[in-house]
Amino acid sequence: MAQAQSKTAALPAKQVLLVVDDRMENLEAMQALLEDGEWQLRCASSGEQALRCLLEEDVGLVLLDVQMPGMDGFEVARLMRGNPHTRLTPIIFVSAIAQTHDAVLRGYSTGAVDFVLKPFDPSVLRHKIQSLLEHEHNRFELQALTLQLESARAFNASVLANAAEGILVVGEDGRIQYANPAMAQMLEGDVSDMEGAELLAFLDNPLCADGWLHSEFYLHFRRGATYRVHEAMMRTLKGGCLPVALSCSPLPRQQHAMVVIALDMSVVRNLHAQLESQAVTDALTGLLNRRGFHRALESSLARIERSGQRVAVLYLDLDGFKRINDSLGHDVGDQLLRRVGEQLKACLRPYDSLARIGGDEFTALLDNLNHPEDAAKVAEKLIELVSVRHTLDGVDFTLGASVGIACFPECGQSVEGLLRAADMAMYEAKRAGRQQYRFFSQEMNGRARSRLMLEESLRHAIENDDFVLVYQPQFHLGTGRLRGFEVLLRWQHRVAGIVAPNVFIPLLEETRLINRLADWIFREGAMQLAAFRQQFGADMVLSINVSPVQFGMPQLVADLQRVLDAHGLQPGQLEVEVTESALMQDLELTQAQLRHLRELGVKIAIDDFGTGYSSLAYLRHFELDTLKIDRLFIANMLDSPRDAAVVSTIIDLGRHLGLEVIAEGVETQAQREWLTRHHCNIMQGFLVAPGVPASTAMQMPAQLDWSTLPQPRSP
Ligand code: C2E
Ligand code: CA
Ligand code: CA
């Protein structure tokens, strides 16, 4: 305890003896007598001088002459006693034998420790001085020690009083001897409530159920070891509970006690619990997050594996959420997600788990299920609940939901397996037209697997340039003149041979691989168009199919511009074929994209017209050049008056709007003749040619004579 020690003054090496006498000869005699003692001698010839010396030095003993002119010895003694510094300094009065008995008494009463009458025996005086100085030395030491102890005690007390940790001293009998203020505060009481009480009374069982002598506290104490408990619970005086970490160390043996330090762990534990719960909850909805759901499913699976029960995982995806989020803003989107979360929760049983595991994707875990059909009922209810009219910020809109269901153990045995299966089933539900639920089936799994394989080989094909382009000619029905070609994609599979685009284009789209191919198609097609122009004339048109994903890409126009520039082509010679569904996916974006295409100057055709929304209304809003009647109508129109009516209506419509109309899939002379009669402009189909390699396309006649056409060829 360095602080405590520094407060005590050091003792002088040799003590100072002050001799006071107004007569010089007396002083000299004293000096001669006392010079060689175990002390340092100081002389003063007046009371004033003596007091000055007393102020300047720590004087151990004063030999004080009683009779002095001015300030006499008694007065000096009185002043010394009035000063705390010299209050206890011993004084020996020296006086002539002639002094009266009264003077002696007076001397003692002013604080003298002794009285020496002249003449005196020098050796007796030396002894007196010696013993008084020793006494004074001891007194000084004792004082210093007391001071030191006092300061050490104050220091310890302040440490104990100010420590943030609870500190107890517990006797070997298990009773609390001392408690510091922090401990009292932690236990919601006063120090006095604790002192004398049993330590175990404040501890929660089962830490020491068998009494003090069997408690680990006592057993460790006996062995002289420290006992630590990281997760103990203390009972407060108000009946509450406090999580603490405890350590109990024995004090030195003679104390027969131990010191117990208690660390308040409630903040740490709360923080811990908070972090734990943050890690598994979704901040927006307060539901579980993906991690939380994983955990819930994991523990549920572990539990039921033994009981043979069934659980179902529901995977719910909102239909149309993205649109609302994009158009009404993220605040509204967030509100909506919160509301949906509440609705879903209300519809589940309290012990079912519900999570939001992605933007607008929710999962539910239905525990303890009797039949898979029960899961279907819940799914139906969820869809119904979500698919109502919602009003947020004064705006009305409808949402929808698609749900996939996977049951344990049929559809998967692991957390990942079940989630994947439910996800897959959800996609099937969406594909089937939304607002539906689907159970996962093995067939789905098979499809997913072959899809994976297909995807893999598509990636290969792109790297190995296994794709080729074929060109199908289009002819003007009236004049028989070649209008141009539609470029069609083929995959030359090493084993399977030619693969039709219907098989792989959707997958290319889903995986966005289409973007890597599209650029190549543009460049290759543009190069071929340059060759067609040389062969057939400058007005040849090349039709390029643009898939919905491609149509949605912002860089489409820039890509087209680049190929046009690279091959010195007129924009009007390129025709972009887009399906109705591609146009309808996002009307705002469609408007903008069509405007850009128009500014670029390429032609725009609607492909497979009549099959999609068949909404003639939108035709007025979009600026187009060409309608391509879907080949199903052409195939059926001669047998089905309905289809014939559709075809002639489209032709009329096109004429009114000033659009070119192309009939696709014309396979017979009868179809051609019917179309000519109904003033359709252009035909394309096996009647003339399927998609053929570029070299074959270059051999096409620029002008057809319909009557000499050979039997239709098929691809
Ligand atoms: P589509 O744009 O409607 O293309 C016309 C399809 O009809 C082609 O099939 C063509 O071979 C076929 N066809 C032409 N004439 C006849 C006929 O007289 N009878 C019959 N039964 N069929 C005929 P294909 O080449 O299998 O292409 C299928 C679809 O794949 C295309 O439909 C188009 O949507 C897409 N596609 C083809 N090539 C590309 C491409 O390069 N890029 C993109 N994005 N999609 C493409
Ligand atoms: Ca097409
Ligand atoms: Ca078509």
mmCIF file of C-alpha atoms in Angstrom, residues 285 316-329 332-344 356 359-362 380-392 395-403 430 433-436:
data_model
loop_
_atom_site.group_PDB
_atom_site.id
_atom_site.type_symbol
_atom_site.label_atom_id
_atom_site.label_comp_id
_atom_site.label_asym_id
_atom_site.label_seq_id
_atom_site.Cartn_x
_atom_site.Cartn_y
_atom_site.Cartn_z
ATOM 1 C CA THR A 285 -41.558 -7.909 -39.088
ATOM 2 C CA LEU A 316 -44.878 -18.549 -49.374
ATOM 3 C CA ASP A 317 -43.977 -15.966 -51.978
ATOM 4 C CA LEU A 318 -46.025 -12.831 -52.539
ATOM 5 C CA ASP A 319 -47.268 -12.264 -56.066
ATOM 6 C CA GLY A 320 -47.041 -8.708 -57.249
ATOM 7 C CA PHE A 321 -45.083 -7.378 -54.293
ATOM 8 C CA LYS A 322 -42.215 -6.124 -56.402
ATOM 9 C CA ARG A 323 -44.572 -4.019 -58.473
ATOM 10 C CA ILE A 324 -46.054 -2.382 -55.367
ATOM 11 C CA ASN A 325 -42.643 -1.836 -53.828
ATOM 12 C CA ASP A 326 -41.326 -0.235 -57.013
ATOM 13 C CA SER A 327 -44.308 1.966 -57.658
ATOM 14 C CA LEU A 328 -45.361 2.985 -54.139
ATOM 15 C CA GLY A 329 -41.949 3.101 -52.514
ATOM 16 C CA VAL A 332 -45.278 1.243 -48.244
ATOM 17 C CA GLY A 333 -43.543 -1.994 -49.161
ATOM 18 C CA ASP A 334 -42.274 -2.336 -45.594
ATOM 19 C CA GLN A 335 -45.694 -1.615 -44.128
ATOM 20 C CA LEU A 336 -47.194 -4.206 -46.380
ATOM 21 C CA LEU A 337 -44.667 -6.841 -45.388
ATOM 22 C CA ARG A 338 -45.345 -6.103 -41.738
ATOM 23 C CA ARG A 339 -49.059 -6.431 -42.261
ATOM 24 C CA VAL A 340 -48.736 -9.670 -44.177
ATOM 25 C CA GLY A 341 -46.496 -10.974 -41.397
ATOM 26 C CA GLU A 342 -49.206 -10.217 -38.855
ATOM 27 C CA GLN A 343 -51.906 -11.777 -40.978
ATOM 28 C CA LEU A 344 -49.934 -14.948 -41.482
ATOM 29 C CA ARG A 356 -39.489 -13.959 -43.292
ATOM 30 C CA GLY A 359 -37.626 -9.874 -49.400
ATOM 31 C CA ASP A 360 -41.200 -11.077 -49.876
ATOM 32 C CA GLU A 361 -40.691 -14.709 -48.990
ATOM 33 C CA PHE A 362 -42.137 -16.217 -45.836
ATOM 34 C CA GLU A 380 -55.305 -22.215 -48.645
ATOM 35 C CA LYS A 381 -56.082 -20.069 -45.672
ATOM 36 C CA LEU A 382 -52.815 -18.163 -46.009
ATOM 37 C CA ILE A 383 -53.392 -17.490 -49.697
ATOM 38 C CA GLU A 384 -56.936 -16.377 -49.037
ATOM 39 C CA LEU A 385 -55.839 -14.043 -46.245
ATOM 40 C CA VAL A 386 -53.116 -12.361 -48.239
ATOM 41 C CA SER A 387 -55.072 -12.146 -51.479
ATOM 42 C CA VAL A 388 -57.526 -9.555 -50.334
ATOM 43 C CA ARG A 389 -57.718 -5.923 -51.174
ATOM 44 C CA HIS A 390 -55.194 -3.946 -49.156
ATOM 45 C CA THR A 391 -55.303 -0.240 -48.539
ATOM 46 C CA LEU A 392 -52.109 1.519 -47.582
ATOM 47 C CA VAL A 395 -53.942 3.378 -52.225
ATOM 48 C CA ASP A 396 -55.870 0.173 -52.968
ATOM 49 C CA PHE A 397 -54.188 -2.834 -54.442
ATOM 50 C CA THR A 398 -54.403 -6.586 -54.467
ATOM 51 C CA LEU A 399 -51.652 -8.941 -53.550
ATOM 52 C CA GLY A 400 -51.429 -12.621 -54.163
ATOM 53 C CA ALA A 401 -49.429 -15.487 -52.775
ATOM 54 C CA SER A 402 -48.064 -18.771 -54.043
ATOM 55 C CA VAL A 403 -47.249 -21.522 -51.594
ATOM 56 C CA LYS A 430 -46.198 -19.811 -59.480
ATOM 57 C CA GLY A 433 -50.587 -19.462 -62.547
ATOM 58 C CA ARG A 434 -50.142 -18.018 -59.069
ATOM 59 C CA GLN A 435 -52.580 -17.887 -56.162
ATOM 60 C CA GLN A 436 -52.095 -21.603 -55.726
#
